[in-house]
mmCIF file of C-alpha atoms in Angstrom:
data_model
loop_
_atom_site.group_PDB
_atom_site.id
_atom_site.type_symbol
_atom_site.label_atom_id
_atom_site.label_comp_id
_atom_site.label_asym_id
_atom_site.label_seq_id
_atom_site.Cartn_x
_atom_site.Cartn_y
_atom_site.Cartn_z
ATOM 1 C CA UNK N 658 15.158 -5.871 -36.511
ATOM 2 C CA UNK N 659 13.987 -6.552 -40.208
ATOM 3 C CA UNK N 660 14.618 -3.356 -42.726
ATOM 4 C CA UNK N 661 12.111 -1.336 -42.113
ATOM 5 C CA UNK N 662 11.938 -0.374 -45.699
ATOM 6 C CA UNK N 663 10.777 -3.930 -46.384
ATOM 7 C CA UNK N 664 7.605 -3.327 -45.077
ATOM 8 C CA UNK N 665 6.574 -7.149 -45.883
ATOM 9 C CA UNK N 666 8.942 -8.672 -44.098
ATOM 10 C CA UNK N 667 8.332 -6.099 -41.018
ATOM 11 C CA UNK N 668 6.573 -7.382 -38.751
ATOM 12 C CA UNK N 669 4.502 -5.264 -36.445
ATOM 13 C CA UNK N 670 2.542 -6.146 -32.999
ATOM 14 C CA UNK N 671 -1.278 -4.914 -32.596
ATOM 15 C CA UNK N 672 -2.115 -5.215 -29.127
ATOM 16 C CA UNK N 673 -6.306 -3.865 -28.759
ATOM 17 C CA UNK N 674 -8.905 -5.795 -26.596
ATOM 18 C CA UNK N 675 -11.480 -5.137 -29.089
ATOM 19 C CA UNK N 676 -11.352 -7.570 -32.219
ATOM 20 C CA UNK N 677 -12.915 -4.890 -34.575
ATOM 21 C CA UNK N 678 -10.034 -2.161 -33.692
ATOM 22 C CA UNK N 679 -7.672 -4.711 -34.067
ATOM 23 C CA UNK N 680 -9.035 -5.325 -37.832
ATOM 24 C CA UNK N 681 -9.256 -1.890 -38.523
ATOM 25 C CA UNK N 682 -5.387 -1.476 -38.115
ATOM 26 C CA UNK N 683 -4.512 -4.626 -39.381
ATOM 27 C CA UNK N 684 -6.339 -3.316 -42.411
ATOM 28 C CA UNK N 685 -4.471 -0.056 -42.456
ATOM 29 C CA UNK N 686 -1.336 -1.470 -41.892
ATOM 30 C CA UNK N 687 -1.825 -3.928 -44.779
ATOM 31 C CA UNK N 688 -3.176 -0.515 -47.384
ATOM 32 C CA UNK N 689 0.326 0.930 -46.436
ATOM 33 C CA UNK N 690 2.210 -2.133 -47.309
ATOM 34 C CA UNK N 691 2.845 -3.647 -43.756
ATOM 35 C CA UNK N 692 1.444 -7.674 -44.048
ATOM 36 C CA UNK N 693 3.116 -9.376 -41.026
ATOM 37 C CA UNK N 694 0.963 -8.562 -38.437
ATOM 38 C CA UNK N 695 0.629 -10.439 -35.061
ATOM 39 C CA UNK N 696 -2.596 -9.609 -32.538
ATOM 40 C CA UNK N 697 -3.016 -10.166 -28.799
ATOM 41 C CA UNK N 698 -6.000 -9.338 -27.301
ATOM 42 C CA UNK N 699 -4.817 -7.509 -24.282
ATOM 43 C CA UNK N 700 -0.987 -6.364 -22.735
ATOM 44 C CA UNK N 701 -0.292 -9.628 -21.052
ATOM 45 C CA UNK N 702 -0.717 -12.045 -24.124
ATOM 46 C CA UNK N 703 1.164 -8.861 -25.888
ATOM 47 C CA UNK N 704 3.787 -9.840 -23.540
ATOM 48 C CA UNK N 705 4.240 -13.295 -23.837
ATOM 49 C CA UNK N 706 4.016 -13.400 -27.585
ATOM 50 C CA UNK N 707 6.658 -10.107 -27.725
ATOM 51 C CA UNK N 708 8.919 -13.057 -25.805
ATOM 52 C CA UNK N 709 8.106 -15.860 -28.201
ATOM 53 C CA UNK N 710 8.244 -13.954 -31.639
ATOM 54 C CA UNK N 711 10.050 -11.730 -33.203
ATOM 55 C CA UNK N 712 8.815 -8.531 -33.499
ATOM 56 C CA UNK N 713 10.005 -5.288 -35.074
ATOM 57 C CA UNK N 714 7.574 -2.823 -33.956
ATOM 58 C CA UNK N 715 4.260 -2.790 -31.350
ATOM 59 C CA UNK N 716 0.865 -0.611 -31.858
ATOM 60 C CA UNK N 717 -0.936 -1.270 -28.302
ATOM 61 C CA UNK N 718 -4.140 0.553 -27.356
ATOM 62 C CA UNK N 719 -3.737 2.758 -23.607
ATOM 63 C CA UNK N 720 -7.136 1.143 -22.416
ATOM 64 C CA UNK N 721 -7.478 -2.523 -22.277
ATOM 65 C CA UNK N 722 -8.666 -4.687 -19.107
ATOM 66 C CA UNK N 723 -6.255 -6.611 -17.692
ATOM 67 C CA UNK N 724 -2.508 -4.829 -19.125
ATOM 68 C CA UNK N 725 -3.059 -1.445 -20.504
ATOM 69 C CA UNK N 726 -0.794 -0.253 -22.940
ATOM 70 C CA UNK N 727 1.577 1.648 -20.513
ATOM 71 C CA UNK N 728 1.282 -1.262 -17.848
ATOM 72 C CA UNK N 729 2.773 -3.309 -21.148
ATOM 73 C CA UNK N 730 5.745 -0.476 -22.208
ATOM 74 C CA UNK N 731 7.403 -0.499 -19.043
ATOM 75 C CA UNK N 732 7.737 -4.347 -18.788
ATOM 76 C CA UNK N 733 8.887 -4.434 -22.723
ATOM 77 C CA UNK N 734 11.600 -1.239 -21.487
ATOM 78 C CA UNK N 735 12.214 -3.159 -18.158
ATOM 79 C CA UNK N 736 13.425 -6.452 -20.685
ATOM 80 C CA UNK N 737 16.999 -5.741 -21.952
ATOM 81 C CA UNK N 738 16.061 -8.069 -24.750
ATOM 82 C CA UNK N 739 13.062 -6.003 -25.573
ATOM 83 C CA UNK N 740 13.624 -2.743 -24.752
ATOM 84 C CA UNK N 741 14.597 -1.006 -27.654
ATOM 85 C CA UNK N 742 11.813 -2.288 -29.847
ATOM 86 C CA UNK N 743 10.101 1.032 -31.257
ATOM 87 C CA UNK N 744 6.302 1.389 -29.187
ATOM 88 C CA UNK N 745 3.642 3.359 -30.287
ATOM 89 C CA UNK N 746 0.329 3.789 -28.077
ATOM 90 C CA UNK N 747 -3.390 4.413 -29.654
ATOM 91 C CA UNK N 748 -5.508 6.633 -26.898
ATOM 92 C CA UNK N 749 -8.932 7.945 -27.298
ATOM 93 C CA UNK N 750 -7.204 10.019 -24.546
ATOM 94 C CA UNK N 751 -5.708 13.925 -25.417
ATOM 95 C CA UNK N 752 -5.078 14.749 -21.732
ATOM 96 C CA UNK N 753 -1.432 16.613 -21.522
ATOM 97 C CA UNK N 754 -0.621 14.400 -18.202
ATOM 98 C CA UNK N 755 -1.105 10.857 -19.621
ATOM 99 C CA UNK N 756 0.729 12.199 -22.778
ATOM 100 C CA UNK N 757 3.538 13.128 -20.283
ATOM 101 C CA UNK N 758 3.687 9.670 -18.451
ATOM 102 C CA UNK N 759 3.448 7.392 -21.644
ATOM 103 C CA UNK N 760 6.709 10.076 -22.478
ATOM 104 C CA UNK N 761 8.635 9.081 -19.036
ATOM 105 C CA UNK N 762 7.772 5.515 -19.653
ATOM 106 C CA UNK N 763 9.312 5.829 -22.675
ATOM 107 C CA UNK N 764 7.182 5.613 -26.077
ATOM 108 C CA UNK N 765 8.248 6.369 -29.353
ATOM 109 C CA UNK N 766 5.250 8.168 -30.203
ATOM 110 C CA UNK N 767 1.043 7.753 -29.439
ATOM 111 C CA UNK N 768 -2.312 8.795 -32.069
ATOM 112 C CA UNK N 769 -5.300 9.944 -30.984
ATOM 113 C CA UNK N 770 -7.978 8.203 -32.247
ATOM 114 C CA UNK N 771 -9.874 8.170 -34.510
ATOM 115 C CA UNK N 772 -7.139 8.350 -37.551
ATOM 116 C CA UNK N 773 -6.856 7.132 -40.809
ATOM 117 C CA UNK N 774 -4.304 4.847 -42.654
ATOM 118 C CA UNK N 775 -2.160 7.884 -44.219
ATOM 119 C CA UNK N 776 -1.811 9.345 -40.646
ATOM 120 C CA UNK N 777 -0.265 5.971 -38.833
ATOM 121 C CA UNK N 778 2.317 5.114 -41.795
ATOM 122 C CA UNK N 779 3.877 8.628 -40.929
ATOM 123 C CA UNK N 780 3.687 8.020 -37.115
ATOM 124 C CA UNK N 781 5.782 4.674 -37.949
ATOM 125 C CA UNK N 782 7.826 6.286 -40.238
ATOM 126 C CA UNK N 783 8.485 9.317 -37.625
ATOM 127 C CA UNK N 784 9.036 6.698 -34.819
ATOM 128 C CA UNK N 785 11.471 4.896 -36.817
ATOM 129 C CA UNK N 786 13.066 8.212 -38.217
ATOM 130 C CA UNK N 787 13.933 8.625 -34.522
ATOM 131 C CA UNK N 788 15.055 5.455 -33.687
ATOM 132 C CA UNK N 789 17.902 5.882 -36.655
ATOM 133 C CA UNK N 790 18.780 9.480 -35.877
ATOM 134 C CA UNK N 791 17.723 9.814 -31.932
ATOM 135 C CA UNK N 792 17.863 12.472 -29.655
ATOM 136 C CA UNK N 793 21.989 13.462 -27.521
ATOM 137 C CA UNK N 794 19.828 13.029 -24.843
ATOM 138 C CA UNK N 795 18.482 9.433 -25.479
ATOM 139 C CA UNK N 796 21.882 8.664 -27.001
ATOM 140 C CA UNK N 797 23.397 8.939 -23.606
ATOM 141 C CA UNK N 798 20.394 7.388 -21.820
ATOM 142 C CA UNK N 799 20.535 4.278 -23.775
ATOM 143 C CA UNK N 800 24.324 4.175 -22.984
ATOM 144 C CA UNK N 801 23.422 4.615 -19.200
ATOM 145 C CA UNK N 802 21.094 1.921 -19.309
ATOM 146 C CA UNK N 803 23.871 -0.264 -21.216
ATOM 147 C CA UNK N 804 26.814 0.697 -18.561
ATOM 148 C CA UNK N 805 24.193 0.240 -15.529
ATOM 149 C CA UNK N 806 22.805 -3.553 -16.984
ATOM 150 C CA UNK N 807 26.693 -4.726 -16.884
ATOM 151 C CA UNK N 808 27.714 -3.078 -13.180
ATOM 152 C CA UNK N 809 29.735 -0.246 -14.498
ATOM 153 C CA UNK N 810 27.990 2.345 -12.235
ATOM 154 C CA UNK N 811 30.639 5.264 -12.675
ATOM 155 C CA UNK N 812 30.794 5.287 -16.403
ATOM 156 C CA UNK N 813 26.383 4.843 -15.796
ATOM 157 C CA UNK N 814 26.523 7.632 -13.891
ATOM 158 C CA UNK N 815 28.281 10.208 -16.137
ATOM 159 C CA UNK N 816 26.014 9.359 -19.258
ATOM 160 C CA UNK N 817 22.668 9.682 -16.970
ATOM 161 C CA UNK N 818 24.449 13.523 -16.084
ATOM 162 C CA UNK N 819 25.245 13.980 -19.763
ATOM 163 C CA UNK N 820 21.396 13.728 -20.529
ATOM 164 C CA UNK N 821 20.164 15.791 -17.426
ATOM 165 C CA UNK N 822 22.410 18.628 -18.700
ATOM 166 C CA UNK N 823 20.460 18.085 -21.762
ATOM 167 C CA UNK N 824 16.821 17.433 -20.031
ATOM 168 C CA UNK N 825 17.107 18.757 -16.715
ATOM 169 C CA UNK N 826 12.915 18.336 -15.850
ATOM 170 C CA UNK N 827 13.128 14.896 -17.194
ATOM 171 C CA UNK N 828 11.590 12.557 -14.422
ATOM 172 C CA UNK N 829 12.813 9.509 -16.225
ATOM 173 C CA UNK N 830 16.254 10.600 -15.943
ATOM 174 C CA UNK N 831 16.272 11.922 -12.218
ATOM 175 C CA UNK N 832 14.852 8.222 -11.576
ATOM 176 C CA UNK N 833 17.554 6.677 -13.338
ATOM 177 C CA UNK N 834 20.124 8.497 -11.605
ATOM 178 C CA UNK N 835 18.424 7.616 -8.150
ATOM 179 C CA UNK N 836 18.536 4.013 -9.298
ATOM 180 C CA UNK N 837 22.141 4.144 -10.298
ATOM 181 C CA UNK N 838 23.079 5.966 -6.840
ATOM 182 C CA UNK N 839 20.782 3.761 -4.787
ATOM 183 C CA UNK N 840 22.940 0.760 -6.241
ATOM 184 C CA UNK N 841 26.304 2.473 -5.516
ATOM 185 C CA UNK N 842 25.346 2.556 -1.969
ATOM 186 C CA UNK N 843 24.599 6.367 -1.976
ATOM 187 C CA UNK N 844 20.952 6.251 -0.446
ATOM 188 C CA UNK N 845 20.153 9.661 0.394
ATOM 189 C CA UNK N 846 21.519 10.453 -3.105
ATOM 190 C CA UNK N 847 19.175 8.055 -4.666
ATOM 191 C CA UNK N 848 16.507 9.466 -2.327
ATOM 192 C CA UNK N 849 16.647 12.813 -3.348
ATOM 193 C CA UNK N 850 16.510 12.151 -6.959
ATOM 194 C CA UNK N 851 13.335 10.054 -6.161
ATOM 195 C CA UNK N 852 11.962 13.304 -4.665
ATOM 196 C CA UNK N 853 13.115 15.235 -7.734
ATOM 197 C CA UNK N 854 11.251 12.905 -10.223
ATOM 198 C CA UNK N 855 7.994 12.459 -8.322
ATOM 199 C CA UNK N 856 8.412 16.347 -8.058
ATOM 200 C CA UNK N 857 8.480 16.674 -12.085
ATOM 201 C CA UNK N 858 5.777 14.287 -13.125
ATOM 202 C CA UNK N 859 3.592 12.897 -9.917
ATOM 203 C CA UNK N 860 1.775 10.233 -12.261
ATOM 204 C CA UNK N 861 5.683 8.601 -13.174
ATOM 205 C CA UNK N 862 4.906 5.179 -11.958
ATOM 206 C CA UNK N 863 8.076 3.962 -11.768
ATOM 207 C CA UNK N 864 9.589 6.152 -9.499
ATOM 208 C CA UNK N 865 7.058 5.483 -6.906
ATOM 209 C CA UNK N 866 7.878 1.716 -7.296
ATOM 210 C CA UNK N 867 11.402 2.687 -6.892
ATOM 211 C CA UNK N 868 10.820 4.667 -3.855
ATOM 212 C CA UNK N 869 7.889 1.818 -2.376
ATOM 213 C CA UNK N 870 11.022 -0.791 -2.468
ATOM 214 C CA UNK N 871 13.421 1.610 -1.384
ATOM 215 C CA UNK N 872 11.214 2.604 1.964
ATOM 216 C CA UNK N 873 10.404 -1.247 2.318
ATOM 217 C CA UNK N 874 14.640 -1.481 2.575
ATOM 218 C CA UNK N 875 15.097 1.052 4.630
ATOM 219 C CA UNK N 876 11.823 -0.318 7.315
ATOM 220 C CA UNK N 877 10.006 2.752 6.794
ATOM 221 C CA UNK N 878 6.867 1.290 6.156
ATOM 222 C CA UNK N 879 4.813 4.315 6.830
ATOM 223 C CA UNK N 880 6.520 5.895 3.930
ATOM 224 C CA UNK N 881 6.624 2.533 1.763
ATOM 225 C CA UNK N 882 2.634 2.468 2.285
ATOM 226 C CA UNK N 883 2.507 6.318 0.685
ATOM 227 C CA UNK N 884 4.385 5.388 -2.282
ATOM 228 C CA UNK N 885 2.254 2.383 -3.142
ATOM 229 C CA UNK N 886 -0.905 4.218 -2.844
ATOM 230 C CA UNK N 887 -0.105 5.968 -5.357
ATOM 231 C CA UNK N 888 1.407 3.455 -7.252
ATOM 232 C CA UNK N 889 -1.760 1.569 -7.205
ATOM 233 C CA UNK N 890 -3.709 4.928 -7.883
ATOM 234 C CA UNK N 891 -2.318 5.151 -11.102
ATOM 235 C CA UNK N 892 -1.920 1.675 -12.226
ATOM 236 C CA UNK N 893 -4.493 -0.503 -10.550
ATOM 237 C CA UNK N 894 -3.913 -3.543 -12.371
ATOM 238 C CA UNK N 895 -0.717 -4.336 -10.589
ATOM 239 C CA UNK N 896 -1.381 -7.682 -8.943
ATOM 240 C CA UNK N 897 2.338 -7.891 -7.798
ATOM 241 C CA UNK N 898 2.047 -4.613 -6.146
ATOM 242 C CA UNK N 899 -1.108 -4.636 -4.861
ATOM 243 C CA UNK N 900 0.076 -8.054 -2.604
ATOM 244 C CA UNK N 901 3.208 -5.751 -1.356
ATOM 245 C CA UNK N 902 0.603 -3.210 -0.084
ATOM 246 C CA UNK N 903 -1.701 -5.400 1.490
ATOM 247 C CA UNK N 904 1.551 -6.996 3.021
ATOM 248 C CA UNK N 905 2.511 -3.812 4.687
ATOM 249 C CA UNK N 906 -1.055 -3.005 5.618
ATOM 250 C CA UNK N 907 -1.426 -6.376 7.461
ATOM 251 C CA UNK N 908 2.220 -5.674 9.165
ATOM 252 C CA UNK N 909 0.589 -2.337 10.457
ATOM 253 C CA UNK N 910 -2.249 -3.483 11.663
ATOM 254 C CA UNK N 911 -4.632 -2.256 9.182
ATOM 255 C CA UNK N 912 -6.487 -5.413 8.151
ATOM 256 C CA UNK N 913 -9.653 -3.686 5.959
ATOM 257 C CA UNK N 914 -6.981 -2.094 3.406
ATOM 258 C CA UNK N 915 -5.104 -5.295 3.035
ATOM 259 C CA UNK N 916 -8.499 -6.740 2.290
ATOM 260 C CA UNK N 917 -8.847 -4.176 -0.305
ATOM 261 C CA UNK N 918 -5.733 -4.731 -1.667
ATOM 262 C CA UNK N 919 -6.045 -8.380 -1.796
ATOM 263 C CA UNK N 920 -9.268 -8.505 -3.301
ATOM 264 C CA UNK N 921 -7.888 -6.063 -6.015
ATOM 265 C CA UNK N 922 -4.773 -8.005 -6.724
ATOM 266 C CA UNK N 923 -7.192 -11.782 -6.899
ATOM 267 C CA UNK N 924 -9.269 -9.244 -9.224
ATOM 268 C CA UNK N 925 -6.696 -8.340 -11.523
ATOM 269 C CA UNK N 926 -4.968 -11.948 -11.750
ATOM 270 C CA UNK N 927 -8.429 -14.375 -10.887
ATOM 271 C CA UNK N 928 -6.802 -18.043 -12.052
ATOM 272 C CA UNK N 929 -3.452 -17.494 -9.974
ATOM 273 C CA UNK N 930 -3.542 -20.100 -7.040
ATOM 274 C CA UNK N 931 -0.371 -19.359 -5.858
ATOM 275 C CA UNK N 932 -1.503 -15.743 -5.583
ATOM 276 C CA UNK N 933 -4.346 -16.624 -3.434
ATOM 277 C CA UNK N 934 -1.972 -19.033 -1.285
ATOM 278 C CA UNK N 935 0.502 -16.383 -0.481
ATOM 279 C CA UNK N 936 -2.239 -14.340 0.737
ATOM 280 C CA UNK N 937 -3.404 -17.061 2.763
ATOM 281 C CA UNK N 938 -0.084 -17.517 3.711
ATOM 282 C CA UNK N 939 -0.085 -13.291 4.634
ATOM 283 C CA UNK N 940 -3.115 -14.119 7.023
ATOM 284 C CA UNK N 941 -2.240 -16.817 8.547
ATOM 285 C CA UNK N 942 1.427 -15.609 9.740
ATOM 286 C CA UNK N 943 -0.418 -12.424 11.394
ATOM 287 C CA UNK N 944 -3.106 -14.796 12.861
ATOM 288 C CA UNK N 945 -6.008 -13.783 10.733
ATOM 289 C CA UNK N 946 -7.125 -17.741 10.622
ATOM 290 C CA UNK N 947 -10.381 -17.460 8.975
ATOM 291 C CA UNK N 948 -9.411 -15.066 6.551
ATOM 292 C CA UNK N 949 -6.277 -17.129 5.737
ATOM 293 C CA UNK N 950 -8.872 -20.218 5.379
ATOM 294 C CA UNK N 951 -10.691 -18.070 2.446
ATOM 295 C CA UNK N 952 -7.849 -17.078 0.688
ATOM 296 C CA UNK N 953 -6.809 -21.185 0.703
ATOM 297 C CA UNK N 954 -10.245 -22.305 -0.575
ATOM 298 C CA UNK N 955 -9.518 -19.748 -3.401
ATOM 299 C CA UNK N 956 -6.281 -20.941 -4.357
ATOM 300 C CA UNK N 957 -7.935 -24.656 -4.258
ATOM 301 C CA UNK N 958 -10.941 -23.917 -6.290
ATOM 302 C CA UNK N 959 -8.255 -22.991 -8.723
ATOM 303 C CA UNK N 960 -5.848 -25.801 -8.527
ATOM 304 C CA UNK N 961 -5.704 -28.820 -6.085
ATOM 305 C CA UNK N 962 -2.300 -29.282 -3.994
ATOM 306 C CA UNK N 963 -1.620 -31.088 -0.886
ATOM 307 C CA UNK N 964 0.550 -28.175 0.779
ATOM 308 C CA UNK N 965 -2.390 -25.797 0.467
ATOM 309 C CA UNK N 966 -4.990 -28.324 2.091
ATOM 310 C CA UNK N 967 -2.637 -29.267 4.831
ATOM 311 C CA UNK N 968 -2.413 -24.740 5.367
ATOM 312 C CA UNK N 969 -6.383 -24.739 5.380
ATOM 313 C CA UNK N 970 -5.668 -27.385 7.960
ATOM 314 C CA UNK N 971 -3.856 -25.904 9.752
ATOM 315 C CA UNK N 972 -5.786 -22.072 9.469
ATOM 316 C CA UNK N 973 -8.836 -24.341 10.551
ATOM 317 C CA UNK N 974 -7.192 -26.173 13.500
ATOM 318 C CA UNK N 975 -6.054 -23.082 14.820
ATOM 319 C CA UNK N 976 -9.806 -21.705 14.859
ATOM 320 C CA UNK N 977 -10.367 -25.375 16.730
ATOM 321 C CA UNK N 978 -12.404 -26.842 13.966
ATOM 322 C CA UNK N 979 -10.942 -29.911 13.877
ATOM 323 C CA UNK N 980 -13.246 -32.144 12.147
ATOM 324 C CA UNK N 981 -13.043 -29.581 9.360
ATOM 325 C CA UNK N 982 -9.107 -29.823 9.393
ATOM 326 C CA UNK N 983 -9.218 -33.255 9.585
ATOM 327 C CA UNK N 984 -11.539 -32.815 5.918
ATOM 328 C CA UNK N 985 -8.807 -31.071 4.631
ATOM 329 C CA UNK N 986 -5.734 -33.392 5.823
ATOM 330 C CA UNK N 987 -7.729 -36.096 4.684
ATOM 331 C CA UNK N 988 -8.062 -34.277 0.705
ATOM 332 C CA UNK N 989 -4.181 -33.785 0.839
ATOM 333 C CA UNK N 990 -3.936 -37.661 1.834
ATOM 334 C CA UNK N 991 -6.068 -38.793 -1.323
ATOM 335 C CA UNK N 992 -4.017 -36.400 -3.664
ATOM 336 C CA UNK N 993 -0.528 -37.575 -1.812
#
């Protein structure tokens, strides 16, 4: 990280869908001294320039259309290489429960809009007062996540108990200990703490990720189905997510709400071909032919390639449309 008190050098990430707000604070930040400045228009390019450049600091708006702000904080704290950069969300939004999941997830600090210049150079400078001096409690967290990244689960274990003594309602930390006990072996352990977090803050997305994969392990589908829904309640932009529930709808039989799903996780990520393949793939391994033959065309409208025209084949010559497949083998022949 640059000094912060060489506020030209520090560089700073503004991550707003809406060029005029992301003006606005490029203009504040430059009043208070702050001149290196990078923009993304939304979480995802966020992402991939957070990866490419380096960056001491990241201002993302909660509401943008494709990766909101807290959709974009828990893949920066899921990176080890990012994780510790300092976050602060901008939210039109004062209600106490999004407050308290942008907390689990982790940021520094949010600002309500609308605020002026004077009022974000202290929320930096309070962030970044914190990051120097943190909280016992994050101290041991941090050393947790350290011990748990490089397999020492025991000495991971004590430090996430060191900071539940300290925050014993903390969802984040329950989950973390459910993590660290799920990877010991210890699964009702890690189940229990599961229950414990979702218990302390229902709208802690991470947990019911953690639980959704844990079910999945376990073949308690049922159960993995629950934990998605609300998952994807919360945070519908999820394509990833959204293809797991559909997958476990489609194993169960229940073909409209994988539709749903599917169409919400195409929605969310529209130029991904091998997204639309795999749910062609999805359909077709249940027997679902013509839907499978939709979710092919799709992925080819997208981008050509000779193994998905010889799976539309194949979707077709199951339905016994044969000249049709033979249209299709004969596409993968020209590219091939």
């Amino acid at each position: 990280m640059a000094d912060p008190k060489d506020r030209k050098q520090f560089r700073i990430l503004v991550a707003d869908d809406l060029p005029n707000s992301r003006k606005t604070i490029r203009n504040m930040l430059s009043i208070v001294g702050y001149v290196s400045v990078v923009e993304a228009d939304d979480g995802d390019t966020a992402f991939d320039k957070l990866k490419l450049n380096a960056v001491d600091f990241v201002i993302a708006d909660l509401y943008m259309p494709r990766m909101h702000g807290l959709e974009l904080l828990r893949q920066v704290r899921d990176e080890p290489s990012l994780r510790d950069i300092p976050f602060l969300i901008i939210t039109a939004e004062s209600n106490d429960s999004y407050i308290a999941q942008a907390a689990e997830e982790d940021v520094d600090a949010y600002i309500i809009k609308p605020f002026t210049a004077d009022t974000l150079e202290k929320k930096i400078q309070l962030v970044l007062g914190k990051k120097q001096n943190p909280p016992d409690s994050e101290v041991h967290i941090k050393l947790g996540n350290a011990y748990k990244d490089n397999g020492m689960l025991e000495k991971a274990l004590e430090e996430y108990e060191k900071a539940l003594s300290i925050k014993p309602k903390s969802a984040r930390i329950n989950h973390a200990l459910g993590q660290c006990h799920e990877m010991m072996g210890k699964e009702s352990n890690a189940e229990e703490y599961y229950k414990k977090s979702v218990s302390l803050n229902p709208r802690y997305i991470k947990v019911h990720h953690s639980l959704s994969d844990y079910y999945i392990k376990k073949s308690d589908e049922v159960s993995a189905i629950r934990s998605l829904q609300l998952a994807t309640a919360i945070s519908p932009n999820n394509s990833e997510k959204q293809l797991t529930l559909g997958k476990l709808f489609i194993k169960n039989g229940n073909v409209d709400e994988a539709g749903k799903a599917f169409k919400s996780a195409v929605r969310n990520n529209p130029n991904n071909s091998d997204l639309s393949k795999e749910i062609g793939e999805t359909y077709l391994q249940h027997g679902h032919n013509d839907l499978a033959a939709d979710a092919f065309r799709s992925s080819l409208d997208i981008n050509e390639s000779v193994d998905v025209y010889n799976r539309l084949g194949i979707a077709l010559r199951r339905k016994k449309r044969f000249r049709e497949a033979i249209t299709e083998y004969k596409k993968a022949l020209s590219i091939d």
